[in-house]
Amino acid sequence: MSAMAMTTSLRATRSLRRGPVACGLRRFSDYIEIARKMKDTPYNPAVEGEVKCPDYVGWDAAVDADFHKLQTGPWKKGGRPYEQICDSALDLVGFTPMVRMSRLAKHLEVDCEILGKCEFFNAGGSVKDRIGKRMIEEAEKSGRIKKGDILIEPTSGNTGIGLCMAAAIKGYRMIICLPMKMSGEKVNTMKTLGAEIIRTPTEAAWNALDSHIYLSARLAKELNGHVLDQYKNAGNPLAHYEGTAEEIIEQTGGKLDYMVMSAGTGGTVTGCALKLKEKIPGIKIVAVDPYGSILAAPDSMNDKSVRTGAGVGTQYQVEGIGYDFIPTVIDKRAIDYWVKTDDDESFAMGRNLIRHEGLLIGGSCGATMAGAFRFIKENKIGAGKRVAILFADSS
């Protein structure tokens, strides 16, 4: 399509703001056609008007206010009664098991007890099912969205799957903007759940005009859609503050010395950390961040891997963790230690986990375990101490 024809097409979609029926668009395929065209057309403010990327600044007053206002209290205790018939797959989100990894501990020659919180037992296969469900439910309660609306989300994959699953069950139409490096399995899963997948360049900076975040903002304006935005939505850390962390406390009986989690949006580590520190005096929170990302603190930690030379801006292959910006939902004050990891050690440790524990974890879990192993060794954490590691997704 020529640039002139594309401009004409986009101008025609101005009428979308009057609603899909008024402008003759009733089918999701009509919206998909426009979304695909926009992806291949450079942003033109003269045609589309002003479109801005969200202002991500790390934990701020706005997200803190929402985080406290929207609290509903911890989930019921005791897990999910297996004898009861569930109403939908959304009832199978949460209450994930914890495994004592004695075989891996023996292989790695560590003396402390290591536990794995297995988030791949969620219905959609990852910890992000929790936030997909929570963000949609919060938007419904506020009246922001209703059945049949179009939801648009920039994601590295797992949040997309969680949102697509909830959208399929609740009757929303879903468009996912996804960098090219993310796996085909994730793409196929989201397509099967009914979503349209729009791919963006992996090398694009988060606020570049061709990034998945910027494209989501353009599409939301053009299609009268809604970006729930995992990077600044208080429902993200809340899902873990009131769910994941409460489960960890119950499963360990409150006896836990260290909790290790990888950092992506930072919602998991922040929500869990805030609750765990409230309930378990003296617990320390360890966050794992891949080289190439800028999340770790102090900033100097992100500069360069002494072993591989990877540093800020280096493209890494581990999916779903690390960023080139600081999401609003991460509160670094809740994190006591940071550990940086390289791709090779992450994938090698992932294979160790699968081989010795039979846990079919994903690549980012290998990074989390590699970070935990180094932290344990460097800090000489020995017998009598208990370390839990959150495994975010599956292979």
Short mmCIF file of C-alpha atoms in Angstrom, two decimals:
data_model
loop_
_atom_site.label_atom_id
_atom_site.label_comp_id
_atom_site.label_asym_id
_atom_site.label_seq_id
_atom_site.Cartn_x
_atom_site.Cartn_y
_atom_site.Cartn_z
CA MET A 1 0.00 0.00 0.00
CA SER A 2 1.34 3.46 -0.91
CA ALA A 3 1.91 6.09 1.76
CA MET A 4 -0.90 8.19 0.30
CA ALA A 5 -3.33 5.26 0.36
CA MET A 6 -2.32 4.42 3.90
CA THR A 7 -2.90 8.01 4.99
CA THR A 8 -6.37 7.93 3.43
CA SER A 9 -7.13 4.66 5.21
CA LEU A 10 -6.05 5.98 8.59
CA ARG A 11 -8.00 9.19 8.16
CA ALA A 12 -11.08 7.10 7.49
CA THR A 13 -10.70 5.44 10.86
CA ARG A 14 -11.20 8.73 12.71
CA SER A 15 -14.88 7.77 12.76
CA LEU A 16 -14.04 4.81 14.99
CA ARG A 17 -14.44 7.05 18.00
CA ARG A 18 -18.16 7.23 17.21
CA GLY A 19 -18.27 3.47 17.77
CA PRO A 20 -17.90 0.39 15.55
CA VAL A 21 -21.51 0.30 14.36
CA ALA A 22 -21.57 3.99 13.41
CA CYS A 23 -18.52 3.63 11.16
CA GLY A 24 -19.54 0.29 9.69
CA LEU A 25 -17.06 -1.86 11.63
CA ARG A 26 -18.74 -4.79 13.34
CA ARG A 27 -16.24 -7.59 12.93
CA PHE A 28 -12.97 -7.98 14.78
CA SER A 29 -11.36 -8.65 11.41
CA ASP A 30 -12.07 -5.04 10.40
CA TYR A 31 -10.06 -3.78 13.35
CA ILE A 32 -7.31 -6.30 12.67
CA GLU A 33 -6.95 -5.03 9.12
CA ILE A 34 -6.46 -1.49 10.38
CA ALA A 35 -3.99 -2.64 13.07
CA ARG A 36 -1.88 -4.50 10.51
CA LYS A 37 -1.79 -1.45 8.24
CA MET A 38 -0.76 0.83 11.10
CA LYS A 39 2.08 -1.49 12.06
CA ASP A 40 3.55 -1.11 8.57
CA THR A 41 3.03 2.65 8.42
CA PRO A 42 5.38 5.12 10.13
CA TYR A 43 3.73 7.34 12.72
CA ASN A 44 2.52 10.60 11.18
CA PRO A 45 1.27 13.14 13.74
CA ALA A 46 -0.42 15.16 11.01
CA VAL A 47 -2.69 12.19 10.37
CA GLU A 48 -2.98 10.49 13.76
CA GLY A 49 -2.63 13.46 16.07
CA GLU A 50 -0.34 13.39 19.09
CA VAL A 51 0.48 9.95 20.49
CA LYS A 52 2.79 9.61 23.48
CA CYS A 53 4.43 6.69 25.21
CA PRO A 54 3.44 6.38 28.86
CA ASP A 55 5.77 8.07 31.33
CA TYR A 56 7.35 5.22 33.27
CA VAL A 57 9.26 6.51 36.28
CA GLY A 58 9.46 3.67 38.79
CA TRP A 59 7.14 3.45 41.80
CA ASP A 60 5.38 6.82 42.16
CA ALA A 61 2.60 8.44 44.17
CA ALA A 62 -0.10 7.50 41.67
CA VAL A 63 0.62 3.76 41.61
CA ASP A 64 1.16 3.78 45.37
CA ALA A 65 -2.26 5.36 45.90
CA ASP A 66 -3.95 2.79 43.63
CA PHE A 67 -2.01 -0.03 45.28
CA HIS A 68 -3.52 0.86 48.65
CA LYS A 69 -6.98 1.87 47.42
CA LEU A 70 -7.63 -1.31 45.43
CA GLN A 71 -6.61 -3.83 48.09
CA THR A 72 -9.29 -6.41 48.82
CA GLY A 73 -7.45 -8.61 51.29
CA PRO A 74 -5.63 -11.95 50.91
CA TRP A 75 -7.10 -14.89 49.05
CA LYS A 76 -8.70 -17.67 51.05
CA LYS A 77 -6.16 -20.02 52.59
CA GLY A 78 -5.72 -23.73 52.12
CA GLY A 79 -5.42 -23.96 48.36
CA ARG A 80 -8.12 -24.99 45.92
CA PRO A 81 -10.47 -27.85 46.94
CA TYR A 82 -9.79 -30.39 44.21
CA GLU A 83 -13.16 -32.09 44.67
CA GLN A 84 -15.02 -28.97 43.55
CA ILE A 85 -15.85 -28.36 39.88
CA CYS A 86 -14.47 -25.02 38.68
CA ASP A 87 -16.56 -22.55 36.69
CA SER A 88 -13.74 -21.65 34.28
CA ALA A 89 -9.99 -21.78 33.75
CA LEU A 90 -9.75 -18.48 35.64
CA ASP A 91 -10.49 -20.46 38.80
CA LEU A 92 -7.26 -22.34 38.10
CA VAL A 93 -5.11 -19.23 38.51
CA GLY A 94 -3.17 -19.15 41.76
CA PHE A 95 -2.63 -21.67 44.55
CA THR A 96 0.49 -23.00 42.81
CA PRO A 97 2.63 -25.67 44.50
CA MET A 98 6.03 -25.36 46.15
CA VAL A 99 8.68 -28.05 45.69
CA ARG A 100 11.69 -28.89 47.88
CA MET A 101 14.60 -29.15 45.45
CA SER A 102 16.86 -31.50 47.38
CA ARG A 103 18.18 -33.24 44.25
CA LEU A 104 19.31 -29.97 42.64
CA ALA A 105 20.82 -28.84 45.95
CA LYS A 106 22.89 -32.04 46.06
CA HIS A 107 24.00 -31.59 42.44
CA LEU A 108 24.99 -27.96 43.04
CA GLU A 109 26.62 -28.82 46.37
CA VAL A 110 24.72 -26.26 48.41
CA ASP A 111 23.85 -26.90 52.05
CA CYS A 112 20.86 -24.60 52.48
CA GLU A 113 17.33 -25.76 51.74
CA ILE A 114 16.08 -24.53 48.35
CA LEU A 115 12.39 -24.39 47.43
CA GLY A 116 10.76 -23.73 44.07
CA LYS A 117 7.47 -21.84 43.78
CA CYS A 118 6.09 -23.39 40.59
CA GLU A 119 4.07 -20.70 38.82
CA PHE A 120 3.85 -22.73 35.62
CA PHE A 121 0.99 -24.63 37.30
CA ASN A 122 -1.28 -21.65 36.63
CA ALA A 123 -3.89 -22.36 33.95
CA GLY A 124 -2.09 -20.35 31.26
CA GLY A 125 1.34 -21.60 32.25
CA SER A 126 2.91 -18.63 34.02
CA VAL A 127 2.87 -16.24 36.95
CA LYS A 128 1.44 -13.57 34.62
CA ASP A 129 -1.95 -15.32 34.59
CA ARG A 130 -2.41 -13.72 37.99
CA ILE A 131 -2.01 -10.17 36.70
CA GLY A 132 -3.96 -10.76 33.50
CA LYS A 133 -6.95 -11.80 35.56
CA ARG A 134 -6.51 -9.04 38.17
CA MET A 135 -6.03 -6.18 35.70
CA ILE A 136 -9.13 -7.13 33.71
CA GLU A 137 -11.22 -7.54 36.85
CA GLU A 138 -10.11 -4.16 38.19
CA ALA A 139 -10.95 -2.49 34.87
CA GLU A 140 -14.37 -4.14 34.92
CA LYS A 141 -15.08 -3.01 38.48
CA SER A 142 -14.17 0.58 37.61
CA GLY A 143 -16.44 0.56 34.55
CA ARG A 144 -13.54 1.21 32.20
CA ILE A 145 -14.18 -1.88 30.05
CA LYS A 146 -17.15 -4.05 29.13
CA LYS A 147 -17.67 -7.29 27.23
CA GLY A 148 -16.89 -6.90 23.53
CA ASP A 149 -14.31 -4.12 23.99
CA ILE A 150 -10.88 -4.29 22.38
CA LEU A 151 -7.94 -4.77 24.73
CA ILE A 152 -4.42 -3.99 23.48
CA GLU A 153 -1.28 -4.89 25.38
CA PRO A 154 2.47 -4.58 24.77
CA THR A 155 4.05 -7.69 26.24
CA SER A 156 6.95 -10.11 26.05
CA GLY A 157 4.49 -12.99 25.92
CA ASN A 158 3.41 -14.36 29.30
CA THR A 159 1.25 -11.39 30.25
CA GLY A 160 -0.22 -11.62 26.79
CA ILE A 161 -1.18 -15.25 27.35
CA GLY A 162 -2.73 -14.43 30.72
CA LEU A 163 -4.73 -11.57 29.23
CA CYS A 164 -5.73 -13.59 26.15
CA MET A 165 -7.01 -16.42 28.34
CA ALA A 166 -9.07 -14.05 30.49
CA ALA A 167 -10.27 -12.17 27.40
CA ALA A 168 -11.39 -15.39 25.69
CA ILE A 169 -13.36 -16.46 28.75
CA LYS A 170 -14.87 -13.04 29.48
CA GLY A 171 -15.67 -12.03 25.90
CA TYR A 172 -13.10 -9.36 25.04
CA ARG A 173 -11.23 -8.92 21.77
CA MET A 174 -7.46 -8.93 22.16
CA ILE A 175 -4.58 -7.40 20.19
CA ILE A 176 -1.06 -8.17 21.38
CA CYS A 177 2.02 -6.14 20.39
CA LEU A 178 5.03 -8.40 20.74
CA PRO A 179 8.77 -8.04 19.98
CA MET A 180 10.11 -10.43 17.34
CA LYS A 181 12.46 -12.31 19.70
CA MET A 182 9.64 -13.89 21.69
CA SER A 183 9.02 -17.57 21.08
CA GLY A 184 6.72 -19.07 18.50
CA GLU A 185 5.05 -21.19 21.17
CA LYS A 186 3.82 -18.04 22.90
CA VAL A 187 2.59 -16.57 19.63
CA ASN A 188 0.71 -19.73 18.70
CA THR A 189 -0.85 -19.98 22.16
CA MET A 190 -2.18 -16.42 21.97
CA LYS A 191 -3.48 -16.92 18.45
CA THR A 192 -5.30 -20.05 19.55
CA LEU A 193 -6.92 -18.00 22.32
CA GLY A 194 -8.29 -15.67 19.64
CA ALA A 195 -5.83 -12.79 19.73
CA GLU A 196 -4.28 -10.87 16.87
CA ILE A 197 -0.48 -10.68 17.19
CA ILE A 198 1.40 -7.67 15.85
CA ARG A 199 5.20 -8.13 15.85
CA THR A 200 7.68 -5.29 16.38
CA PRO A 201 11.48 -5.10 16.07
CA THR A 202 13.37 -6.61 19.00
CA GLU A 203 16.04 -3.91 18.76
CA ALA A 204 13.55 -1.04 19.09
CA ALA A 205 13.98 0.99 22.29
CA TRP A 206 10.91 0.94 24.52
CA ASN A 207 9.88 4.48 23.52
CA ALA A 208 10.93 4.29 19.86
CA LEU A 209 8.25 4.97 17.27
CA ASP A 210 8.39 1.34 16.13
CA SER A 211 8.36 -0.24 19.61
CA HIS A 212 5.61 -2.53 20.88
CA ILE A 213 4.74 0.03 23.56
CA TYR A 214 4.40 2.92 21.12
CA LEU A 215 2.42 0.85 18.64
CA SER A 216 0.00 -0.16 21.41
CA ALA A 217 -0.60 3.51 22.20
CA ARG A 218 -1.26 4.28 18.52
CA LEU A 219 -3.64 1.36 18.16
CA ALA A 220 -5.56 2.21 21.33
CA LYS A 221 -6.20 5.73 20.05
CA GLU A 222 -7.10 4.60 16.54
CA LEU A 223 -9.32 1.65 17.49
CA ASN A 224 -10.92 3.11 20.62
CA GLY A 225 -9.26 0.29 22.54
CA HIS A 226 -7.87 -0.06 26.04
CA VAL A 227 -4.26 -0.62 27.10
CA LEU A 228 -4.40 -2.00 30.64
CA ASP A 229 -0.63 -1.49 30.79
CA GLN A 230 1.12 -4.00 33.03
CA TYR A 231 4.03 -1.56 33.44
CA LYS A 232 2.04 0.93 35.53
CA ASN A 233 -1.16 -0.91 36.52
CA ALA A 234 -1.46 -1.35 40.30
CA GLY A 235 -3.31 -4.62 39.68
CA ASN A 236 0.07 -6.10 38.72
CA PRO A 237 1.81 -5.90 42.13
CA LEU A 238 -1.53 -6.33 43.93
CA ALA A 239 -2.05 -9.77 42.38
CA HIS A 240 1.16 -10.87 44.11
CA TYR A 241 0.75 -8.89 47.32
CA GLU A 242 -2.66 -10.47 47.98
CA GLY A 243 -2.10 -13.78 46.20
CA THR A 244 1.38 -15.12 45.44
CA ALA A 245 3.04 -13.84 48.62
CA GLU A 246 0.23 -15.05 50.88
CA GLU A 247 0.62 -18.53 49.39
CA ILE A 248 4.38 -18.48 49.99
CA ILE A 249 3.84 -17.49 53.62
CA GLU A 250 1.31 -20.28 54.13
CA GLN A 251 3.42 -22.91 52.35
CA THR A 252 6.58 -22.11 54.30
CA GLY A 253 4.82 -21.50 57.60
CA GLY A 254 6.53 -18.11 57.64
CA LYS A 255 9.96 -19.75 57.87
CA LEU A 256 11.88 -18.24 54.99
CA ASP A 257 15.22 -16.46 54.97
CA TYR A 258 15.58 -15.42 51.33
CA MET A 259 13.13 -15.02 48.44
CA VAL A 260 14.65 -14.91 44.94
CA MET A 261 12.69 -13.61 41.94
CA SER A 262 13.58 -12.33 38.50
CA ALA A 263 12.55 -8.79 37.58
CA GLY A 264 10.57 -7.96 34.46
CA THR A 265 7.91 -5.35 34.98
CA GLY A 266 8.86 -5.64 38.64
CA GLY A 267 5.28 -6.27 39.71
CA THR A 268 5.97 -9.80 40.95
CA VAL A 269 9.05 -8.93 42.97
CA THR A 270 7.48 -5.72 44.36
CA GLY A 271 4.13 -7.21 45.35
CA CYS A 272 5.70 -10.29 46.90
CA ALA A 273 8.42 -8.32 48.66
CA LEU A 274 6.05 -5.84 50.28
CA LYS A 275 3.84 -8.57 51.75
CA LEU A 276 6.67 -10.93 52.74
CA LYS A 277 8.45 -8.15 54.60
CA GLU A 278 5.24 -7.33 56.46
CA LYS A 279 4.74 -10.92 57.59
CA ILE A 280 8.25 -12.43 57.89
CA PRO A 281 10.66 -10.33 59.96
CA GLY A 282 14.22 -10.33 58.65
CA ILE A 283 13.48 -11.88 55.24
CA LYS A 284 15.73 -10.67 52.44
CA ILE A 285 14.56 -10.15 48.84
CA VAL A 286 16.91 -10.98 45.97
CA ALA A 287 16.10 -9.78 42.44
CA VAL A 288 17.70 -11.23 39.30
CA ASP A 289 18.25 -9.11 36.18
CA PRO A 290 19.94 -10.15 32.91
CA TYR A 291 22.91 -8.28 31.45
CA GLY A 292 21.55 -5.95 28.77
CA SER A 293 18.82 -4.70 31.13
CA ILE A 294 19.05 -1.60 33.33
CA LEU A 295 16.83 -2.63 36.25
CA ALA A 296 19.50 -3.60 38.80
CA ALA A 297 20.71 -1.16 41.41
CA PRO A 298 23.08 0.51 41.79
CA ASP A 299 23.27 1.49 38.12
CA SER A 300 26.93 0.46 37.94
CA MET A 301 25.86 -3.20 38.22
CA ASN A 302 24.35 -2.96 34.74
CA ASP A 303 27.52 -1.72 33.01
CA LYS A 304 29.28 -4.89 31.91
CA SER A 305 29.61 -8.58 32.56
CA VAL A 306 33.24 -9.22 33.42
CA ARG A 307 32.97 -12.72 31.96
CA THR A 308 31.10 -12.11 28.67
CA GLY A 309 31.33 -8.37 28.08
CA ALA A 310 27.54 -8.04 27.80
CA GLY A 311 26.26 -4.72 29.09
CA VAL A 312 23.63 -2.03 28.73
CA GLY A 313 22.01 -2.28 25.33
CA THR A 314 23.30 -5.79 24.61
CA GLN A 315 20.52 -7.93 23.19
CA TYR A 316 19.94 -11.01 25.33
CA GLN A 317 17.97 -14.16 24.52
CA VAL A 318 16.29 -14.87 27.85
CA GLU A 319 12.66 -13.86 27.45
CA GLY A 320 10.35 -11.94 29.73
CA ILE A 321 12.75 -10.34 32.21
CA GLY A 322 14.79 -7.16 32.21
CA TYR A 323 14.02 -3.86 30.45
CA ASP A 324 15.63 -0.77 28.99
CA PHE A 325 13.39 1.44 31.13
CA ILE A 326 12.14 1.44 34.73
CA PRO A 327 8.49 0.32 34.90
CA THR A 328 6.27 2.25 37.29
CA VAL A 329 5.22 -0.91 39.14
CA ILE A 330 8.68 -1.69 40.47
CA ASP A 331 9.57 -0.39 43.93
CA LYS A 332 13.31 -0.92 44.23
CA ARG A 333 13.22 0.05 47.90
CA ALA A 334 11.65 -3.35 48.61
CA ILE A 335 14.64 -5.22 47.12
CA ASP A 336 17.68 -5.96 49.28
CA TYR A 337 20.04 -7.53 46.74
CA TRP A 338 20.41 -7.64 42.95
CA VAL A 339 22.18 -10.33 40.92
CA LYS A 340 23.03 -10.02 37.20
CA THR A 341 23.05 -13.05 34.87
CA ASP A 342 24.28 -13.96 31.38
CA ASP A 343 22.36 -15.98 28.80
CA ASP A 344 24.67 -19.00 28.80
CA GLU A 345 24.51 -19.62 32.55
CA SER A 346 20.74 -19.07 32.50
CA PHE A 347 20.06 -21.72 29.89
CA ALA A 348 22.57 -24.12 31.42
CA MET A 349 20.92 -23.80 34.83
CA GLY A 350 17.50 -24.23 33.23
CA ARG A 351 18.65 -27.58 31.86
CA ASN A 352 19.98 -28.52 35.30
CA LEU A 353 16.58 -27.81 36.82
CA ILE A 354 14.79 -29.94 34.27
CA ARG A 355 17.30 -32.79 34.49
CA HIS A 356 17.56 -33.02 38.27
CA GLU A 357 14.11 -31.91 39.46
CA GLY A 358 11.88 -32.75 36.49
CA LEU A 359 10.46 -29.22 36.59
CA LEU A 360 9.69 -28.14 33.03
CA ILE A 361 10.59 -24.51 33.57
CA GLY A 362 11.21 -21.75 31.01
CA GLY A 363 14.42 -19.89 30.22
CA SER A 364 13.86 -17.00 32.62
CA CYS A 365 13.56 -19.55 35.46
CA GLY A 366 17.05 -20.70 34.55
CA ALA A 367 18.22 -17.12 35.01
CA THR A 368 16.46 -16.87 38.37
CA MET A 369 18.04 -20.11 39.59
CA ALA A 370 21.47 -19.14 38.24
CA GLY A 371 21.21 -15.87 40.14
CA ALA A 372 20.08 -17.69 43.28
CA PHE A 373 22.98 -20.15 43.03
CA ARG A 374 25.55 -17.39 42.71
CA PHE A 375 23.99 -15.46 45.58
CA ILE A 376 24.04 -18.55 47.80
CA LYS A 377 27.69 -19.29 47.01
CA GLU A 378 28.95 -15.71 47.26
CA ASN A 379 27.16 -15.10 50.55
CA LYS A 380 28.01 -18.52 52.01
CA ILE A 381 24.40 -19.34 52.82
CA GLY A 382 24.60 -22.72 54.48
CA ALA A 383 22.76 -25.32 56.51
CA GLY A 384 19.77 -24.15 58.50
CA LYS A 385 18.82 -21.45 56.01
CA ARG A 386 15.87 -21.63 53.62
CA VAL A 387 15.86 -20.02 50.17
CA ALA A 388 12.79 -19.94 47.91
CA ILE A 389 12.98 -19.25 44.18
CA LEU A 390 9.98 -18.22 42.11
CA PHE A 391 9.79 -20.04 38.77
CA ALA A 392 7.69 -17.80 36.53
CA ASP A 393 6.84 -20.03 33.56
CA SER A 394 7.27 -23.31 31.72
CA SER A 395 9.30 -24.59 28.81
#
